mmCIF file of C-alpha atoms and ligand atoms in Angstrom:
data_model
loop_
_atom_site.group_PDB
_atom_site.id
_atom_site.type_symbol
_atom_site.label_atom_id
_atom_site.label_comp_id
_atom_site.label_asym_id
_atom_site.label_seq_id
_atom_site.Cartn_x
_atom_site.Cartn_y
_atom_site.Cartn_z
ATOM 1 C CA MET A 22 23.939 8.248 18.746
ATOM 2 C CA LEU A 23 26.859 10.677 18.322
ATOM 3 C CA GLY A 24 29.041 8.224 20.204
ATOM 4 C CA ALA A 25 28.197 5.497 17.698
ATOM 5 C CA ILE A 26 28.974 7.746 14.759
ATOM 6 C CA ILE A 27 32.290 8.878 16.249
ATOM 7 C CA GLY A 28 33.325 5.293 17.037
ATOM 8 C CA ASP A 29 32.393 4.218 13.526
ATOM 9 C CA ILE A 30 34.418 6.961 11.839
ATOM 10 C CA VAL A 31 37.453 6.477 14.108
ATOM 11 C CA GLY A 32 37.413 2.714 13.547
ATOM 12 C CA SER A 33 36.627 2.871 9.834
ATOM 13 C CA ARG A 34 40.153 2.938 8.456
ATOM 14 C CA PHE A 35 41.196 -0.143 10.424
ATOM 15 C CA GLU A 36 38.290 -2.465 9.540
ATOM 16 C CA PHE A 37 39.990 -3.829 6.462
ATOM 17 C CA GLY A 38 43.245 -1.924 6.777
ATOM 18 C CA GLU A 39 46.364 -2.260 8.877
ATOM 19 C CA ALA A 40 46.017 -3.007 12.584
ATOM 20 C CA PRO A 41 45.718 0.083 14.796
ATOM 21 C CA LYS A 42 48.794 1.040 16.808
ATOM 22 C CA LYS A 43 48.783 2.507 20.297
ATOM 23 C CA ASP A 44 48.317 6.303 20.189
ATOM 24 C CA PHE A 45 46.908 6.171 16.656
ATOM 25 C CA THR A 46 45.486 9.424 15.282
ATOM 26 C CA LEU A 47 41.729 9.535 15.857
ATOM 27 C CA PHE A 48 40.746 11.229 12.600
ATOM 28 C CA THR A 49 42.637 11.181 9.321
ATOM 29 C CA ASP A 50 41.761 11.641 5.649
ATOM 30 C CA ASP A 51 41.447 7.838 5.422
ATOM 31 C CA CYS A 52 38.503 7.834 7.845
ATOM 32 C CA GLY A 53 34.884 7.919 6.767
ATOM 33 C CA TYR A 54 31.419 6.965 7.908
ATOM 34 C CA THR A 55 30.358 3.381 7.197
ATOM 35 C CA ASP A 56 27.155 1.337 7.345
ATOM 36 C CA ASP A 57 27.097 1.729 11.146
ATOM 37 C CA THR A 58 26.525 5.481 10.857
ATOM 38 C CA ILE A 59 24.016 5.179 8.011
ATOM 39 C CA CYS A 60 21.945 2.576 9.875
ATOM 40 C CA THR A 61 22.117 4.534 13.147
ATOM 41 C CA VAL A 62 20.791 7.638 11.375
ATOM 42 C CA ALA A 63 18.069 5.471 9.822
ATOM 43 C CA ILE A 64 16.906 4.205 13.219
ATOM 44 C CA ALA A 65 16.820 7.759 14.614
ATOM 45 C CA ASP A 66 14.859 8.945 11.577
ATOM 46 C CA ALA A 67 12.374 6.086 11.991
ATOM 47 C CA ILE A 68 11.655 7.046 15.602
ATOM 48 C CA LEU A 69 11.654 10.817 15.074
ATOM 49 C CA HIS A 70 9.322 10.620 12.057
ATOM 50 C CA GLU A 71 7.281 7.536 12.911
ATOM 51 C CA ARG A 72 8.527 5.545 9.944
ATOM 52 C CA SER A 73 8.893 1.793 10.101
ATOM 53 C CA TYR A 74 12.423 0.634 10.907
ATOM 54 C CA GLN A 75 12.517 -1.425 7.733
ATOM 55 C CA GLU A 76 11.384 1.407 5.495
ATOM 56 C CA SER A 77 13.826 3.895 6.999
ATOM 57 C CA LEU A 78 16.786 1.482 6.875
ATOM 58 C CA ARG A 79 16.128 0.682 3.230
ATOM 59 C CA ASP A 80 15.639 4.346 2.349
ATOM 60 C CA TRP A 81 18.914 5.484 3.961
ATOM 61 C CA CYS A 82 20.957 2.577 2.650
ATOM 62 C CA HIS A 83 19.601 3.158 -0.857
ATOM 63 C CA ARG A 84 20.622 6.812 -0.566
ATOM 64 C CA TYR A 85 24.165 5.678 0.316
ATOM 65 C CA PRO A 86 24.567 2.421 -1.630
ATOM 66 C CA ARG A 87 28.352 2.166 -1.474
ATOM 67 C CA PRO A 88 29.660 3.351 1.886
ATOM 68 C CA MET A 89 33.223 2.800 2.999
ATOM 69 C CA GLY A 90 33.530 -0.907 3.898
ATOM 70 C CA GLY A 91 30.297 -1.767 2.059
ATOM 71 C CA TYR A 92 27.328 -3.625 3.522
ATOM 72 C CA GLY A 93 27.311 -7.203 4.755
ATOM 73 C CA GLY A 94 26.421 -9.704 2.016
ATOM 74 C CA ARG A 95 23.036 -10.802 3.311
ATOM 75 C CA PHE A 96 22.071 -7.263 4.325
ATOM 76 C CA GLN A 97 22.938 -6.164 0.779
ATOM 77 C CA ASP A 98 20.634 -8.889 -0.606
ATOM 78 C CA TRP A 99 17.892 -7.675 1.755
ATOM 79 C CA LEU A 100 18.406 -4.108 0.509
ATOM 80 C CA GLU A 101 18.160 -5.184 -3.116
ATOM 81 C CA SER A 102 15.130 -7.432 -2.684
ATOM 82 C CA ASP A 103 11.705 -6.247 -3.871
ATOM 83 C CA ASP A 104 10.129 -8.392 -1.173
ATOM 84 C CA PRO A 105 12.488 -8.192 1.817
ATOM 85 C CA HIS A 106 12.149 -10.587 4.724
ATOM 86 C CA PRO A 107 14.198 -10.895 7.899
ATOM 87 C CA TYR A 108 16.912 -13.472 7.506
ATOM 88 C CA GLY A 109 17.685 -14.637 11.039
ATOM 89 C CA SER A 110 20.941 -12.716 11.281
ATOM 90 C CA TYR A 111 22.860 -12.857 14.530
ATOM 91 C CA GLY A 112 25.485 -10.407 13.287
ATOM 92 C CA ASN A 113 26.476 -7.315 15.261
ATOM 93 C CA GLY A 114 24.545 -5.018 12.879
ATOM 94 C CA SER A 115 21.478 -4.960 15.122
ATOM 95 C CA ALA A 116 23.593 -3.688 18.033
ATOM 96 C CA MET A 117 25.563 -1.056 16.114
ATOM 97 C CA ARG A 118 22.443 0.758 14.868
ATOM 98 C CA VAL A 119 20.255 0.692 17.983
ATOM 99 C CA SER A 120 21.624 3.563 20.100
ATOM 100 C CA PRO A 121 18.858 6.115 19.284
ATOM 101 C CA VAL A 122 16.368 3.711 20.918
ATOM 102 C CA GLY A 123 18.192 4.048 24.245
ATOM 103 C CA TRP A 124 17.758 7.827 24.130
ATOM 104 C CA LEU A 125 14.367 8.410 22.508
ATOM 105 C CA PHE A 126 12.231 6.121 24.701
ATOM 106 C CA GLN A 127 11.626 6.906 28.348
ATOM 107 C CA ASP A 128 10.478 3.586 29.752
ATOM 108 C CA TYR A 129 12.412 0.337 30.147
ATOM 109 C CA HIS A 130 9.741 -1.772 28.459
ATOM 110 C CA ASP A 131 9.520 0.615 25.513
ATOM 111 C CA VAL A 132 13.309 0.507 25.128
ATOM 112 C CA MET A 133 13.275 -3.299 25.139
ATOM 113 C CA ASN A 134 10.332 -3.556 22.720
ATOM 114 C CA GLU A 135 11.652 -0.945 20.298
ATOM 115 C CA ALA A 136 15.178 -2.391 20.345
ATOM 116 C CA LYS A 137 13.620 -5.715 19.395
ATOM 117 C CA ALA A 138 11.564 -4.112 16.617
ATOM 118 C CA SER A 139 14.608 -2.231 15.265
ATOM 119 C CA ALA A 140 16.496 -5.521 15.037
ATOM 120 C CA ALA A 141 13.723 -7.844 13.882
ATOM 121 C CA CYS A 142 13.314 -6.606 10.301
ATOM 122 C CA THR A 143 16.672 -8.259 9.548
ATOM 123 C CA HIS A 144 18.060 -9.799 12.755
ATOM 124 C CA ASN A 145 15.065 -11.919 13.823
ATOM 125 C CA SER A 146 17.155 -14.307 15.882
ATOM 126 C CA GLU A 147 17.384 -14.472 19.649
ATOM 127 C CA GLU A 148 21.034 -13.465 19.504
ATOM 128 C CA GLY A 149 20.467 -10.533 17.136
ATOM 129 C CA ILE A 150 17.587 -9.201 19.236
ATOM 130 C CA THR A 151 19.403 -9.683 22.543
ATOM 131 C CA GLY A 152 22.425 -7.741 21.262
ATOM 132 C CA ALA A 153 20.256 -4.773 20.305
ATOM 133 C CA GLN A 154 18.289 -4.888 23.554
ATOM 134 C CA CYS A 155 21.449 -5.051 25.643
ATOM 135 C CA VAL A 156 23.075 -2.015 24.035
ATOM 136 C CA ALA A 157 19.892 0.098 24.090
ATOM 137 C CA THR A 158 19.167 -0.841 27.696
ATOM 138 C CA VAL A 159 22.692 -0.113 28.962
ATOM 139 C CA ILE A 160 22.469 3.318 27.306
ATOM 140 C CA TYR A 161 19.062 3.885 28.918
ATOM 141 C CA TRP A 162 20.264 2.721 32.351
ATOM 142 C CA LEU A 163 23.364 4.899 32.285
ATOM 143 C CA ARG A 164 21.808 8.062 30.911
ATOM 144 C CA THR A 165 18.944 7.922 33.433
ATOM 145 C CA CYS A 166 21.328 6.888 36.263
ATOM 146 C CA ARG A 167 19.146 3.844 36.957
ATOM 147 C CA ILE A 168 22.324 1.918 37.636
ATOM 148 C CA ASN A 169 25.874 3.109 38.146
ATOM 149 C CA ARG A 170 28.867 1.902 36.203
ATOM 150 C CA ASP A 171 29.895 -0.629 38.853
ATOM 151 C CA GLU A 172 26.576 -2.415 38.416
ATOM 152 C CA VAL A 173 26.667 -2.699 34.623
ATOM 153 C CA GLU A 174 28.536 -5.989 34.438
ATOM 154 C CA SER A 175 26.213 -7.873 36.777
ATOM 155 C CA ALA A 176 23.109 -6.278 35.240
ATOM 156 C CA VAL A 177 24.226 -7.285 31.740
ATOM 157 C CA GLN A 178 24.884 -10.804 32.953
ATOM 158 C CA ARG A 179 21.548 -11.056 34.746
ATOM 159 C CA ASN A 180 19.373 -9.503 32.051
ATOM 160 C CA PHE A 181 21.098 -10.571 28.852
ATOM 161 C CA HIS A 182 23.155 -13.591 29.911
ATOM 162 C CA TYR A 183 26.414 -12.199 28.599
ATOM 163 C CA SER A 184 29.534 -12.939 30.558
ATOM 164 C CA LEU A 185 32.068 -10.255 29.788
ATOM 165 C CA PRO A 186 35.611 -11.084 28.687
ATOM 166 C CA THR A 187 38.434 -9.354 30.573
ATOM 167 C CA ILE A 188 40.065 -6.397 28.832
ATOM 168 C CA GLU A 189 43.156 -8.560 28.300
ATOM 169 C CA GLU A 190 41.010 -11.154 26.530
ATOM 170 C CA VAL A 191 39.355 -8.458 24.428
ATOM 171 C CA MET A 192 42.752 -7.202 23.269
ATOM 172 C CA LYS A 193 44.061 -10.698 22.636
ATOM 173 C CA ILE A 194 41.151 -11.780 20.421
ATOM 174 C CA GLY A 195 41.909 -9.068 17.855
ATOM 175 C CA ARG A 196 45.629 -9.872 17.771
ATOM 176 C CA THR A 197 44.852 -13.369 16.523
ATOM 177 C CA GLY A 198 43.369 -11.835 13.366
ATOM 178 C CA HIS A 199 39.892 -12.942 14.415
ATOM 179 C CA PHE A 200 37.047 -10.786 13.075
ATOM 180 C CA ASP A 201 34.223 -10.481 15.632
ATOM 181 C CA ALA A 202 31.091 -10.290 13.525
ATOM 182 C CA THR A 203 28.315 -11.476 15.847
ATOM 183 C CA CYS A 204 26.368 -9.780 18.608
ATOM 184 C CA SER A 205 27.447 -12.355 21.164
ATOM 185 C CA GLU A 206 31.106 -11.569 20.491
ATOM 186 C CA THR A 207 31.119 -7.828 19.864
ATOM 187 C CA VAL A 208 28.593 -6.617 22.447
ATOM 188 C CA PRO A 209 30.341 -8.099 25.532
ATOM 189 C CA MET A 210 33.691 -6.832 24.214
ATOM 190 C CA ALA A 211 32.255 -3.342 23.737
ATOM 191 C CA VAL A 212 30.747 -3.283 27.226
ATOM 192 C CA ARG A 213 34.122 -4.291 28.667
ATOM 193 C CA CYS A 214 35.946 -1.557 26.720
ATOM 194 C CA PHE A 215 33.515 0.978 28.188
ATOM 195 C CA LEU A 216 33.893 -0.377 31.723
ATOM 196 C CA GLU A 217 37.684 -0.109 31.552
ATOM 197 C CA SER A 218 37.778 3.417 30.133
ATOM 198 C CA GLU A 219 38.700 6.726 31.764
ATOM 199 C CA ASN A 220 36.754 8.965 29.409
ATOM 200 C CA PHE A 221 34.886 8.906 26.101
ATOM 201 C CA GLU A 222 37.969 9.040 23.894
ATOM 202 C CA ASP A 223 39.666 6.301 25.897
ATOM 203 C CA ALA A 224 36.624 4.031 25.455
ATOM 204 C CA VAL A 225 36.637 4.421 21.671
ATOM 205 C CA ARG A 226 40.407 3.990 21.525
ATOM 206 C CA LYS A 227 40.238 0.731 23.475
ATOM 207 C CA ALA A 228 37.511 -0.636 21.207
ATOM 208 C CA VAL A 229 39.418 0.235 18.041
ATOM 209 C CA LEU A 230 42.743 -0.989 19.419
ATOM 210 C CA ALA A 231 41.089 -4.354 20.057
ATOM 211 C CA ASP A 232 41.071 -4.684 16.255
ATOM 212 C CA GLY A 233 38.722 -7.115 14.450
ATOM 213 C CA ASP A 234 35.479 -5.321 13.513
ATOM 214 C CA THR A 235 36.953 -1.959 14.511
ATOM 215 C CA ASP A 236 34.257 0.372 13.226
ATOM 216 C CA THR A 237 31.380 -1.600 14.702
ATOM 217 C CA LYS A 238 33.138 -2.238 18.022
ATOM 218 C CA GLY A 239 33.996 1.483 18.086
ATOM 219 C CA ALA A 240 30.378 2.360 17.318
ATOM 220 C CA ILE A 241 28.863 0.146 20.018
ATOM 221 C CA THR A 242 31.430 1.164 22.641
ATOM 222 C CA GLY A 243 31.080 4.842 21.706
ATOM 223 C CA SER A 244 27.302 4.634 21.928
ATOM 224 C CA ILE A 245 27.498 3.264 25.479
ATOM 225 C CA ALA A 246 30.278 5.641 26.560
ATOM 226 C CA GLU A 247 28.216 8.625 25.375
ATOM 227 C CA ALA A 248 25.553 7.748 27.947
ATOM 228 C CA TYR A 249 28.102 8.045 30.774
ATOM 229 C CA PHE A 250 30.840 10.477 29.713
ATOM 230 C CA ASP A 251 30.742 13.894 28.069
ATOM 231 C CA ILE A 252 32.036 13.872 24.518
ATOM 232 C CA PRO A 253 34.619 16.642 23.953
ATOM 233 C CA ASP A 254 33.291 19.250 21.502
ATOM 234 C CA ASN A 255 36.339 19.016 19.225
ATOM 235 C CA ILE A 256 35.742 15.274 18.730
ATOM 236 C CA THR A 257 32.076 15.818 17.899
ATOM 237 C CA GLU A 258 32.861 18.658 15.499
ATOM 238 C CA LYS A 259 35.523 16.668 13.678
ATOM 239 C CA ALA A 260 33.294 13.599 13.296
ATOM 240 C CA LEU A 261 30.363 15.637 12.006
ATOM 241 C CA SER A 262 32.616 17.175 9.343
ATOM 242 C CA TYR A 263 32.646 13.780 7.575
ATOM 243 C CA LEU A 264 28.859 13.616 7.234
ATOM 244 C CA PRO A 265 26.508 14.748 4.457
ATOM 245 C CA LYS A 266 23.761 17.312 5.039
ATOM 246 C CA ASP A 267 20.788 14.943 5.264
ATOM 247 C CA MET A 268 22.450 12.956 8.061
ATOM 248 C CA LEU A 269 23.343 16.163 9.920
ATOM 249 C CA GLU A 270 19.690 17.241 9.800
ATOM 250 C CA ILE A 271 18.581 14.032 11.536
ATOM 251 C CA ILE A 272 21.366 14.386 14.116
ATOM 252 C CA ASP A 273 20.331 18.002 14.837
ATOM 253 C CA GLU A 274 16.747 16.895 15.315
ATOM 254 C CA PHE A 275 17.861 14.054 17.572
ATOM 255 C CA ILE A 276 19.907 16.442 19.734
ATOM 256 C CA ASP A 277 17.001 18.899 19.949
ATOM 257 C CA THR A 278 14.672 16.074 20.948
ATOM 258 C CA ILE A 279 16.804 14.702 23.735
ATOM 259 C CA GLY A 280 17.412 18.271 24.915
ATOM 260 C CA LYS A 281 21.133 17.907 25.248
ATOM 261 C CA GLU A 282 21.951 21.229 23.672
HETATM 262 MG MG1 LIG B 330 30.804 -0.661 9.237
#
């Protein structure tokens, strides 16, 4: 969850801004949390307090109606509707918000079912659900050491039918100005960025350097990298300094629950 938030904040200034350059500064005054952080906090809150995913997502997004970068158009319509229904999205939003599921459930089937439920209130498409299930499951596998890093690529291929692009392909896609907005594009790219990384910071840097949907690719990659690498304290502290009090309270509760600190 922290990994997602850090990746989101680091990537935030490049989503609609200039392309990131090698050795870019991780945190500047132009960074901020975006919808990825808000929705991730909402999913954690739903699980920690037994709220429905839909109710928690709408509550948190209504509390923060105009985040940096805004919300996607159809998600915004869903937020504003008095009678919201899932709209078959296959966008990467289901994958960027799911990381708490990979930490707060202790059984593979629960992780799969809850990832699906967290997606389905908006992303009730096979692609949207698969993206969420893949990210939550990789987090669960890595944090419980059910598989090691060398096995991730084949496990992702076998279980979720994603074939991963090479890191060179990941970097090239962004340079064309292409904006990766779907689960089937962003999730395999994020997994590859993690697999090629030397540490947590390197994973997030690779994801953001790949350009395109920088905050969401940073969030998904960061959420996976957190399950394998330690996050340096100074990076966590800096990221948390961008967040309001009510989000910090959920994060504290999440950390207490998973017993990390
Ligand atoms: Mg965003």
